[in-house]
mmCIF file of C-alpha atoms and ligand atoms in Angstrom:
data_model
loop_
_atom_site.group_PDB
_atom_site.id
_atom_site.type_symbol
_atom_site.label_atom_id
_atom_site.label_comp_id
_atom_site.label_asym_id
_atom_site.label_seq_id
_atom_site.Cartn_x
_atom_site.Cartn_y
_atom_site.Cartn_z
ATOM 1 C CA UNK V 26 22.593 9.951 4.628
ATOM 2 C CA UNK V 27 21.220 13.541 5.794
ATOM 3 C CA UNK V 28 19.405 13.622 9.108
ATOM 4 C CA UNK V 29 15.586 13.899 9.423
ATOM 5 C CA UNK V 30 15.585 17.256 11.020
ATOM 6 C CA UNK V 31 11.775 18.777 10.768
ATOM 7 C CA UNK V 32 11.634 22.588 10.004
ATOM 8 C CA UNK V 33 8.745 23.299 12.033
ATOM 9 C CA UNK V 34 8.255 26.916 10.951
ATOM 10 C CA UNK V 35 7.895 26.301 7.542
ATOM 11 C CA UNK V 36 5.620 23.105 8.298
ATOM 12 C CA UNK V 37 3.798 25.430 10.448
ATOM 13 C CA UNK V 38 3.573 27.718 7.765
ATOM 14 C CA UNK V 39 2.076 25.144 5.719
ATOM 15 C CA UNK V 40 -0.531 23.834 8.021
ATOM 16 C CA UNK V 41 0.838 20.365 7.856
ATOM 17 C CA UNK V 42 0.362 17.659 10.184
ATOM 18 C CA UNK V 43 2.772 16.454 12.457
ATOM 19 C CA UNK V 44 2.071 12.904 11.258
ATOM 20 C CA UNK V 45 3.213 13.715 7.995
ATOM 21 C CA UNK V 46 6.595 13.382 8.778
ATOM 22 C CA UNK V 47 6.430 9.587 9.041
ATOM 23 C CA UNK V 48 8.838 7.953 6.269
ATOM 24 C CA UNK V 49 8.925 4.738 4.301
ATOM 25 C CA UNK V 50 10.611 1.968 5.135
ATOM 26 C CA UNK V 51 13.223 0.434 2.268
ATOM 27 C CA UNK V 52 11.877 -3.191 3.456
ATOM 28 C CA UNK V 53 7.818 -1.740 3.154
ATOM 29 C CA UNK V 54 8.800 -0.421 -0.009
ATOM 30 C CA UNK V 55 10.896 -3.579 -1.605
ATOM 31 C CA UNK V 56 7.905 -5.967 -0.059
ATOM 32 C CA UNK V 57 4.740 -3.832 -2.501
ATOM 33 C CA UNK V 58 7.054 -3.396 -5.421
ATOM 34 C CA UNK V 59 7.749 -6.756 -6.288
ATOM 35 C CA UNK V 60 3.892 -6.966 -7.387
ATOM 36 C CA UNK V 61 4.183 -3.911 -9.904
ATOM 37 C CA UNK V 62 7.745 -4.429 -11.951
ATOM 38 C CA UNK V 63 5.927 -5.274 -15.426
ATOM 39 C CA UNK V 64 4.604 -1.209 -14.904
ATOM 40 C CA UNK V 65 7.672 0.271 -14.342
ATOM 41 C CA UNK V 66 9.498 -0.882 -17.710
ATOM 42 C CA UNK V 67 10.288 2.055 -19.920
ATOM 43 C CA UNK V 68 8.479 3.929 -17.259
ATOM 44 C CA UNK V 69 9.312 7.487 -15.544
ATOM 45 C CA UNK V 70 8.881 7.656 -11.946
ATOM 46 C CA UNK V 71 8.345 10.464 -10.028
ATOM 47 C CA UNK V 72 8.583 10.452 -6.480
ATOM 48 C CA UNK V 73 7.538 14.136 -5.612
ATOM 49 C CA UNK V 74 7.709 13.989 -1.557
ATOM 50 C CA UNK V 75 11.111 12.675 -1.271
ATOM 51 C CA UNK V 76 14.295 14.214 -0.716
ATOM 52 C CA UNK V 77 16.812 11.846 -2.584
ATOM 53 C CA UNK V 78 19.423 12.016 0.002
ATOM 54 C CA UNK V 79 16.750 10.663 2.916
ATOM 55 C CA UNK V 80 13.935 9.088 0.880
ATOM 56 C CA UNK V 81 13.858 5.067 0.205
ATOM 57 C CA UNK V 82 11.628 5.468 -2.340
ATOM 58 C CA UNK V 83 14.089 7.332 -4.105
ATOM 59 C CA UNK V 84 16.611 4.860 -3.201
ATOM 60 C CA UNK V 85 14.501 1.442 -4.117
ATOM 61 C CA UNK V 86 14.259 2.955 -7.786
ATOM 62 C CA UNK V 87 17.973 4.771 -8.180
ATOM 63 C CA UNK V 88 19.408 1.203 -6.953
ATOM 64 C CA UNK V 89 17.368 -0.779 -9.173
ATOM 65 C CA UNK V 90 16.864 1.404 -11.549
ATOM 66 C CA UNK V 91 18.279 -1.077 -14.351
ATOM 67 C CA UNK V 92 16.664 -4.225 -13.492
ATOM 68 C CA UNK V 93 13.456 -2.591 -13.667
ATOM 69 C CA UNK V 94 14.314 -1.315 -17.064
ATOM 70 C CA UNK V 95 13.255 2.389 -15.994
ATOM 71 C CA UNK V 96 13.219 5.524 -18.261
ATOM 72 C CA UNK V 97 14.149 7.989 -15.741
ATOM 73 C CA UNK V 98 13.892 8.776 -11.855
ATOM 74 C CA UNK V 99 12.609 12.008 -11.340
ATOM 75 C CA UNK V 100 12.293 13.364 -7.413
ATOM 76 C CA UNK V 101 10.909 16.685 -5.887
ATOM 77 C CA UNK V 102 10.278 17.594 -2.134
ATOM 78 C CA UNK V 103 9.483 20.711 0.208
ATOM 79 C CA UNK V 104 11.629 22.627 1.655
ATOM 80 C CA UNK V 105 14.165 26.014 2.071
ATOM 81 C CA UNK V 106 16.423 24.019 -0.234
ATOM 82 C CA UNK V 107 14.037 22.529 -2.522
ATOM 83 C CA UNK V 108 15.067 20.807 -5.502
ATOM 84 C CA UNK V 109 14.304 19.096 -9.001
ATOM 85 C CA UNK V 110 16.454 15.572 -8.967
ATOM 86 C CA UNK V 111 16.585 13.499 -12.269
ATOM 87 C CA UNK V 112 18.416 10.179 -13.077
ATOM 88 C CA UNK V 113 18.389 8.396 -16.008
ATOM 89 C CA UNK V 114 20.790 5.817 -15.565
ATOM 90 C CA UNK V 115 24.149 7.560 -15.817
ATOM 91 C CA UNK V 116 23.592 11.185 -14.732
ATOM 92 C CA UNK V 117 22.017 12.419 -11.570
ATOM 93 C CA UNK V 118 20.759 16.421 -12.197
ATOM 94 C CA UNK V 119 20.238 18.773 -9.298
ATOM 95 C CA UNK V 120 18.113 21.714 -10.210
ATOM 96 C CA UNK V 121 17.093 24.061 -7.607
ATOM 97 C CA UNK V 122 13.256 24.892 -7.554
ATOM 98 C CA UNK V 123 12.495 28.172 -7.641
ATOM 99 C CA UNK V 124 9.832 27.645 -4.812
ATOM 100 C CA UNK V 125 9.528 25.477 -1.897
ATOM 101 C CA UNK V 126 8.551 21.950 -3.419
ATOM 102 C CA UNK V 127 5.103 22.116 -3.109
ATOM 103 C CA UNK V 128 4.006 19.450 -4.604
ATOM 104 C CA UNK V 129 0.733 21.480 -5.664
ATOM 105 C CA UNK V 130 2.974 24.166 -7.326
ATOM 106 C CA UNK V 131 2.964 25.141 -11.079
ATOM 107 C CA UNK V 132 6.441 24.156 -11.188
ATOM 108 C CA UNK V 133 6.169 20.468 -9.537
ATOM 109 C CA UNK V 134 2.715 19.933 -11.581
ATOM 110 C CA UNK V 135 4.770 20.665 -14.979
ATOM 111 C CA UNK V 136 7.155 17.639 -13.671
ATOM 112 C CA UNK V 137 4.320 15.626 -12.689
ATOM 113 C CA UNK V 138 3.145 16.101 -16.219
ATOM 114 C CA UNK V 139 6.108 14.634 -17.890
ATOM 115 C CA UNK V 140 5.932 11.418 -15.677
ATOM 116 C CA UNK V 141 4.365 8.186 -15.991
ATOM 117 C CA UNK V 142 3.807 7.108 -12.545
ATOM 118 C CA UNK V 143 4.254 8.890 -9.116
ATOM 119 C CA UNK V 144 4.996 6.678 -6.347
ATOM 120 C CA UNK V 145 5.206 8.038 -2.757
ATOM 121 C CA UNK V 146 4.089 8.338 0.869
ATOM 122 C CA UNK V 147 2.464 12.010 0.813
ATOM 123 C CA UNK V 148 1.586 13.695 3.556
ATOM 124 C CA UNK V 149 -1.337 12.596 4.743
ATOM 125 C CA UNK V 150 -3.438 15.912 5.607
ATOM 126 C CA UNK V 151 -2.920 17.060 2.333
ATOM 127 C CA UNK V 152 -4.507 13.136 0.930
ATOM 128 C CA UNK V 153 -7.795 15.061 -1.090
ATOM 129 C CA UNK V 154 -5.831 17.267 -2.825
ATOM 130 C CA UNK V 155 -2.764 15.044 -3.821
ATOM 131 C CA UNK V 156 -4.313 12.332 -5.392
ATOM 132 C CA UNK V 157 -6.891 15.097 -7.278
ATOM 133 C CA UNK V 158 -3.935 16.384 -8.929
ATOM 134 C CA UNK V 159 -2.821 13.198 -10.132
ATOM 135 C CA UNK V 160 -6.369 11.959 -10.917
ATOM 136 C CA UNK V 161 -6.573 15.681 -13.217
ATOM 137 C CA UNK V 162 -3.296 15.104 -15.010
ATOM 138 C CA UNK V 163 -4.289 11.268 -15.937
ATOM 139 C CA UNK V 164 -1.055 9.808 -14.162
ATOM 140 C CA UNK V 165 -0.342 6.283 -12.384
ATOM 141 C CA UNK V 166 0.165 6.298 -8.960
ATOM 142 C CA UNK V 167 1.330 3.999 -6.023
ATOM 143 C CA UNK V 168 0.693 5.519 -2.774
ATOM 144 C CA UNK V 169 0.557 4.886 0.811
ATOM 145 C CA UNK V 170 -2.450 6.049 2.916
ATOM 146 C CA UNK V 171 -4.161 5.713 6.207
ATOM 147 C CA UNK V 172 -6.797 3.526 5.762
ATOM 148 C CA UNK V 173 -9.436 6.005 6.641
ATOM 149 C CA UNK V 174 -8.549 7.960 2.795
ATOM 150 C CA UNK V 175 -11.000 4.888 1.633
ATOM 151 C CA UNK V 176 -14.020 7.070 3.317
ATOM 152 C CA UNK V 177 -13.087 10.240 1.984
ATOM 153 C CA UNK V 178 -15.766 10.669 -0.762
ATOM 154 C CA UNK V 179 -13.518 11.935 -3.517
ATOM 155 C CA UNK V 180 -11.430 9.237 -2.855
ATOM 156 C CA UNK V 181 -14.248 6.740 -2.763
ATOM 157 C CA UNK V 182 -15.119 7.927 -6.016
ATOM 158 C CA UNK V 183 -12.082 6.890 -7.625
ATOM 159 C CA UNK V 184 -12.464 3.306 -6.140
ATOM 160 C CA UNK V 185 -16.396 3.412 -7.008
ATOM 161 C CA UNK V 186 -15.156 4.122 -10.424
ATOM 162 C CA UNK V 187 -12.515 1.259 -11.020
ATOM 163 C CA UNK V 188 -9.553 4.270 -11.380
ATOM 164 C CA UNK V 189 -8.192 3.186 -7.597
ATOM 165 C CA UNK V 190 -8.122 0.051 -5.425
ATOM 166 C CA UNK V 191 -6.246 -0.981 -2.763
ATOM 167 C CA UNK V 192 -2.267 -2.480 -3.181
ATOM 168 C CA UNK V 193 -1.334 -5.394 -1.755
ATOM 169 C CA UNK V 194 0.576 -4.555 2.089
ATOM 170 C CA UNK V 195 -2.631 -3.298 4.172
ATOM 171 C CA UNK V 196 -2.646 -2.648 7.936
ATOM 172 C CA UNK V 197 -0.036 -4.407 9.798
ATOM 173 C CA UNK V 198 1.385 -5.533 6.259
ATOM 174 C CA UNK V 199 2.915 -2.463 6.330
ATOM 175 C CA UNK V 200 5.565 -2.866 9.147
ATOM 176 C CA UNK V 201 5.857 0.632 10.287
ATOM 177 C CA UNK V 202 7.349 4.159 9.417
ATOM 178 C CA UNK V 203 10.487 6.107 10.719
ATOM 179 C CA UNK V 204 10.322 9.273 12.834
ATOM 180 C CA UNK V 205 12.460 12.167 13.582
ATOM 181 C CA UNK V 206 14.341 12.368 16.457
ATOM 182 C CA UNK V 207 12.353 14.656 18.146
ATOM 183 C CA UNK V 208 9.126 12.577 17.570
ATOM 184 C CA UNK V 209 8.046 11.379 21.010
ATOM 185 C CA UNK V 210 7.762 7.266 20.315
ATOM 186 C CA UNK V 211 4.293 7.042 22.661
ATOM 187 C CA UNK V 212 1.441 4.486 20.825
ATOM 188 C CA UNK V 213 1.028 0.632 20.661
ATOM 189 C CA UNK V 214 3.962 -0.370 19.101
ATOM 190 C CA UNK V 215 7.330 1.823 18.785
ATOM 191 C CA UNK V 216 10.524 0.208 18.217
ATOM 192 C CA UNK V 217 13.993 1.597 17.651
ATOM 193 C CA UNK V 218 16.463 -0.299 15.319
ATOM 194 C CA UNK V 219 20.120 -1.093 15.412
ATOM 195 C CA UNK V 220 20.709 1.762 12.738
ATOM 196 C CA UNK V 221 19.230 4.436 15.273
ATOM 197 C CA UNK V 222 16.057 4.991 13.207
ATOM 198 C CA UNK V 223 13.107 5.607 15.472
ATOM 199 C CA UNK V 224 9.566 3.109 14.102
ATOM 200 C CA UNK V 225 6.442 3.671 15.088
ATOM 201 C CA UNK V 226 3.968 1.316 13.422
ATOM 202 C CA UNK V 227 0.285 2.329 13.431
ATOM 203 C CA UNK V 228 -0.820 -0.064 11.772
ATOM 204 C CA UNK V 229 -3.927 1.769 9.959
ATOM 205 C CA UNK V 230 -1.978 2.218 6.435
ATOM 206 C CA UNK V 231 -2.318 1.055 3.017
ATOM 207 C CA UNK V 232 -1.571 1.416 0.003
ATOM 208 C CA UNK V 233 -3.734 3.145 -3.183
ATOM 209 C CA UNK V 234 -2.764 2.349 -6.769
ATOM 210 C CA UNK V 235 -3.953 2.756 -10.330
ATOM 211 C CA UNK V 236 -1.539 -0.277 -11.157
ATOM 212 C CA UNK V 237 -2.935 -3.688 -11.761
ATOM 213 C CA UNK V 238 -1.897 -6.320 -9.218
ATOM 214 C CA UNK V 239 -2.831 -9.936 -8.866
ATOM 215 C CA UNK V 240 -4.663 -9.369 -6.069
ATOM 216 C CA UNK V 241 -7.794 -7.975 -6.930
ATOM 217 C CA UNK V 242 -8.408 -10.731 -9.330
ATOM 218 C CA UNK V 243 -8.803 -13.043 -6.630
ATOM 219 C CA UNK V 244 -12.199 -13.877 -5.908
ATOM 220 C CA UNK V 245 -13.357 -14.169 -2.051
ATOM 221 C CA UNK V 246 -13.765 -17.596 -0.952
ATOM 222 C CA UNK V 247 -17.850 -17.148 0.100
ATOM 223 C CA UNK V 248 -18.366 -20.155 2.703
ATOM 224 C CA UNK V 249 -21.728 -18.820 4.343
ATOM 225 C CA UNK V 250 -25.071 -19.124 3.566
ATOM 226 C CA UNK V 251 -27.851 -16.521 3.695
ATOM 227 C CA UNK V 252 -31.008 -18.750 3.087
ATOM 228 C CA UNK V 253 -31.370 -20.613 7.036
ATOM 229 C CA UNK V 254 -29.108 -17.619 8.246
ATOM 230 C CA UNK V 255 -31.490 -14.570 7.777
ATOM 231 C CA UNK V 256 -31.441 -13.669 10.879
ATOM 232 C CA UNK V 257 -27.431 -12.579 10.897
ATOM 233 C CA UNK V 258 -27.986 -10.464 8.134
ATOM 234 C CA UNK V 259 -30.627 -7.817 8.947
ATOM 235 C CA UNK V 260 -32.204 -5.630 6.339
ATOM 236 C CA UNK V 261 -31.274 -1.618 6.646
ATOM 237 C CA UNK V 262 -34.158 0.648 7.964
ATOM 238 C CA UNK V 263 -33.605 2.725 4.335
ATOM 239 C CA UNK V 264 -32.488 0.819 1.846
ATOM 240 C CA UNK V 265 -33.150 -2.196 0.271
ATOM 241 C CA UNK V 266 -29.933 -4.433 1.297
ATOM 242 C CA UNK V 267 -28.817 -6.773 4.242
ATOM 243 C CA UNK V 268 -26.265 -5.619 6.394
ATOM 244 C CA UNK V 269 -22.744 -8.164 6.745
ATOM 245 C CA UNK V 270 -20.591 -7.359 9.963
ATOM 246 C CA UNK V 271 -17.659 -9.524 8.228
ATOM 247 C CA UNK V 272 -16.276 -9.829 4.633
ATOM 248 C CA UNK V 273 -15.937 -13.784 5.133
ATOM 249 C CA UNK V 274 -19.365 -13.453 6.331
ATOM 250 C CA UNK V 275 -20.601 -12.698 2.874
ATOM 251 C CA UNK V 276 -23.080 -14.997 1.910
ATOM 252 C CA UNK V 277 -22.686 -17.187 -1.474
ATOM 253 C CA UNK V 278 -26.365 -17.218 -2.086
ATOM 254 C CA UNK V 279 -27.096 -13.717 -2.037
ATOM 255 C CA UNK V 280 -27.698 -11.495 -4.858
ATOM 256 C CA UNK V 281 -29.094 -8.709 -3.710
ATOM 257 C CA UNK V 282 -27.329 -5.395 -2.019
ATOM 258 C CA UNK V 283 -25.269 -6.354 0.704
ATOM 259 C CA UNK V 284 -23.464 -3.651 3.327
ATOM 260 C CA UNK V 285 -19.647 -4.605 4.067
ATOM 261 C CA UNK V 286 -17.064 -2.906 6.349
ATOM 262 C CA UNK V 287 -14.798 -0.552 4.479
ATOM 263 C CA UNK V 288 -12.170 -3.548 5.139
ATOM 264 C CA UNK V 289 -13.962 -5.067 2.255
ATOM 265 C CA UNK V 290 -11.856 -3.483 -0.249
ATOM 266 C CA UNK V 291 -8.519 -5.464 0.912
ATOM 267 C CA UNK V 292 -10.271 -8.218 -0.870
ATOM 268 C CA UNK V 293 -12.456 -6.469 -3.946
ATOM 269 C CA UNK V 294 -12.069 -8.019 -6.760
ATOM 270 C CA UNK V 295 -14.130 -5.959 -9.362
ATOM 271 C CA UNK V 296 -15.167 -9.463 -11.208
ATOM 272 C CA UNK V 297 -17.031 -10.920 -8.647
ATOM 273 C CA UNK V 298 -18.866 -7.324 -7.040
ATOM 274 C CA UNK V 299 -19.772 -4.146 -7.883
ATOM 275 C CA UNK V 300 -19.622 -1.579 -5.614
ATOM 276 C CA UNK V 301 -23.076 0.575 -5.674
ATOM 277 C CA UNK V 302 -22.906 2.878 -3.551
ATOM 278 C CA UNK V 303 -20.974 4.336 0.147
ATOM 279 C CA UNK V 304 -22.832 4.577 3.126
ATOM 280 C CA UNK V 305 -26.045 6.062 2.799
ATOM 281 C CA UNK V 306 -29.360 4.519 2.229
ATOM 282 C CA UNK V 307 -32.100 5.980 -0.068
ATOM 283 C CA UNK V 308 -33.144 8.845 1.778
ATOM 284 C CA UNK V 309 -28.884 10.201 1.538
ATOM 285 C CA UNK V 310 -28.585 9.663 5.454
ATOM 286 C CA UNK V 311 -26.574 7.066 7.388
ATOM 287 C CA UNK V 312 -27.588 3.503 6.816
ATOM 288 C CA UNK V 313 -29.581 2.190 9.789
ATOM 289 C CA UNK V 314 -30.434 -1.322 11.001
ATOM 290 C CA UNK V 315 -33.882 -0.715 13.489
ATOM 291 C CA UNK V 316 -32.481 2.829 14.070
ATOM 292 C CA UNK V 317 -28.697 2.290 14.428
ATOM 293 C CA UNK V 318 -26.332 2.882 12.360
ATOM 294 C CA UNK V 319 -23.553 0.468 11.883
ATOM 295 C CA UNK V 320 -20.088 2.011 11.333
ATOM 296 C CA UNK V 321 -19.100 3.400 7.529
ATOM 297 C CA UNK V 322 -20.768 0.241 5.103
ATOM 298 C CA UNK V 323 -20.185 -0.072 1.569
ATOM 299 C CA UNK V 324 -23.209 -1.497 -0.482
ATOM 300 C CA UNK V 325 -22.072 -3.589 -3.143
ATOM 301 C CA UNK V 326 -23.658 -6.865 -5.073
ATOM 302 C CA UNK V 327 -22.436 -10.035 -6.728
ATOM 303 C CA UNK V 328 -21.673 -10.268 -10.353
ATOM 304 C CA UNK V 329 -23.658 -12.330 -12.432
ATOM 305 C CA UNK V 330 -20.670 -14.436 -14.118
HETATM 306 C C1 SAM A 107 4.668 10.920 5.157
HETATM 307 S S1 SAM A 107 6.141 11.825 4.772
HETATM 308 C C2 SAM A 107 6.922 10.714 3.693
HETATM 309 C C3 SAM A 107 8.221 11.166 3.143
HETATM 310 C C4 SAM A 107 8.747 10.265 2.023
HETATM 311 N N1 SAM A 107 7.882 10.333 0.889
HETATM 312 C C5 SAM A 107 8.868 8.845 2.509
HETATM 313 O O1 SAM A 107 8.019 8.038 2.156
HETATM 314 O O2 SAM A 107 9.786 8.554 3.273
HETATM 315 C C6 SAM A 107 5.479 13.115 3.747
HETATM 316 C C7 SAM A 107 6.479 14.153 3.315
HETATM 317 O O3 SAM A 107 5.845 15.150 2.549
HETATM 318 C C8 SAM A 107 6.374 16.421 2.906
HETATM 319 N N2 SAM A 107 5.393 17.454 2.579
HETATM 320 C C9 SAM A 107 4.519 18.089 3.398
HETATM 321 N N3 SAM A 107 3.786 18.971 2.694
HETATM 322 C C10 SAM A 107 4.195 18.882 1.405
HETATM 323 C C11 SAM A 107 3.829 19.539 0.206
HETATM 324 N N4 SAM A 107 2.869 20.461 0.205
HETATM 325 N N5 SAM A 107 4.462 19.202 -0.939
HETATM 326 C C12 SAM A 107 5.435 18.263 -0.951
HETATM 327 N N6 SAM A 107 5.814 17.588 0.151
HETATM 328 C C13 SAM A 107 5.208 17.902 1.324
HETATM 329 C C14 SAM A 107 6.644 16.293 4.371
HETATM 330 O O4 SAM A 107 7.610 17.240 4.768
HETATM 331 C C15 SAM A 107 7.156 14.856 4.469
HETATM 332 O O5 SAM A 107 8.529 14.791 4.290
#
């Protein structure tokens, strides 16, 4: 396998964040899949940050591409040497790209147009923009994200809308990413493995799908009770809701708007809430609780059954 080896000037070029150079795990990757195979069947796949001979995503679908019944395997990613990879099964095409493998370039957005589903780790300063383009081309996607994307308000929108939710591995289910070598391993936890490769978990990732998993048709378990409780569950200075510090402190007997913690979504289940609204309270400012503002809350209310 090639090296990780960073080209700084043409990241620097680019803008890009340091922390995009974090990549996926095989075991991260193998542990979400397992919940989407019945999507990938006849399927083409197109993992457009990933450099075939370094990228696990890449690998996860080229080794199984059979079992999963795939159409084809299609890979682009940035770089001097930048290139179009294919497989379909048999053959494995090389075709150099004509610019640098930006995935917002004409030529990668024609590719992107042929496929079914992209599935990737992008880099994560570039978040907005990368799932827009997929979002305007009407594609599937599988992605992993820093948790935070949930309170960027394009991406909220998608969720708001039912055309994103959360995957399955969330926080520490995702076990942690590998680093260059000249990544300095500083942080909570860092790790490095028998193989050499350098992990840092952080711990604040996700993943964002348009792909159906069992999970978000399982209803939350709602134990409390608002009615001899009121007091827990303050109303908001500026709109007409109660504010909940906790998802399992959601009460059962509560119809009304309700304020969660963006956390929330890790167990949405778009049969049993809608979600009405992000953050702000009637007059479009901050939601406030006697002139405080909790941190980000998303207002959202049972479903009648
Ligand atoms: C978070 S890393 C993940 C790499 C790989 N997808 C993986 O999961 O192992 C994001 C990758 O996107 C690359 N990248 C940065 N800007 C890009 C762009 N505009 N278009 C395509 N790839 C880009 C980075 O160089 C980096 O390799």
């Amino acid at each position: 396998m090639k090296k990780r080896v960073v080209d700084h000037a043409l990241l620097d070029n680019a803008k890009a964040n340091k922390k995009d150079e974090f990549y996926t795990q095989l075991v991260d990757i193998e542990k979400e899949m397992v919940y989407y195979t019945k999507h990938f069947k006849d399927k083409i796949i197109y993992c457009n940050c990933d450099d075939p001979e370094v990228s696990n995503f890449w690998k996860y679908f080229y080794d199984n591409f059979e079992e999963l019944g795939l159409k084809e395997l299609f890979a682009t990613y940035y770089g001097d040497d930048a290139c179009f990879c294919r497989y379909n099964g048999k053959d494995m095409i090389r075709e150099p790209l004509v610019g640098n493998g930006d995935f917002r370039s004409e030529e990668c957005e024609e590719i992107l147009k042929q496929c079914d589903i992209v599935i990737t780790n992008p880099p994560f300063s570039l978040f907005r923009e990368f799932v827009g383009q997929i979002d305007k081309n009407g594609k599937d996607f599988l992605v992993i994200s820093n948790i935070n994307a949930i309170t960027y308000k394009e991406i909220f929108a998608l969720i708001q809308a039912n055309k994103a939710w959360l995957g399955v591995g969330f926080g520490r289910g995702i076990s942690g990413f590998i680093v260059p070598e000249d990544y300095d391993l500083y942080g909570t936890e860092t790790k490095v493995l028998e193989n050499g490769d350098r992990i840092v978990s952080p711990n604040n990732c996700m993943w964002l799908t348009s792909l159906d998993n069992d999970k978000r048709h399982q209803p939350i378990n709602l134990v409390k009770t608002y009615k001899g409780n009121e007091e827990h569950y303050p109303n908001y200075d500026n709109y007409d809701g109660i504010n909940v510090n906790k998802t399992q402190d959601i009460p059962a007997d509560y119809m009304g708007a309700m304020g969660v913690p963006i956390t929330f979504l890790n167990k949405f289940d778009p049969d049993q809430f809608e979600i009405i609204k992000f953050r702000k309270g009637d007059d479009e400012k901050d939601l406030r609780i006697n002139g405080k503002t909790p941190y980000f809350r998303i207002l959202i209310k049972r479903k009648l059954a």
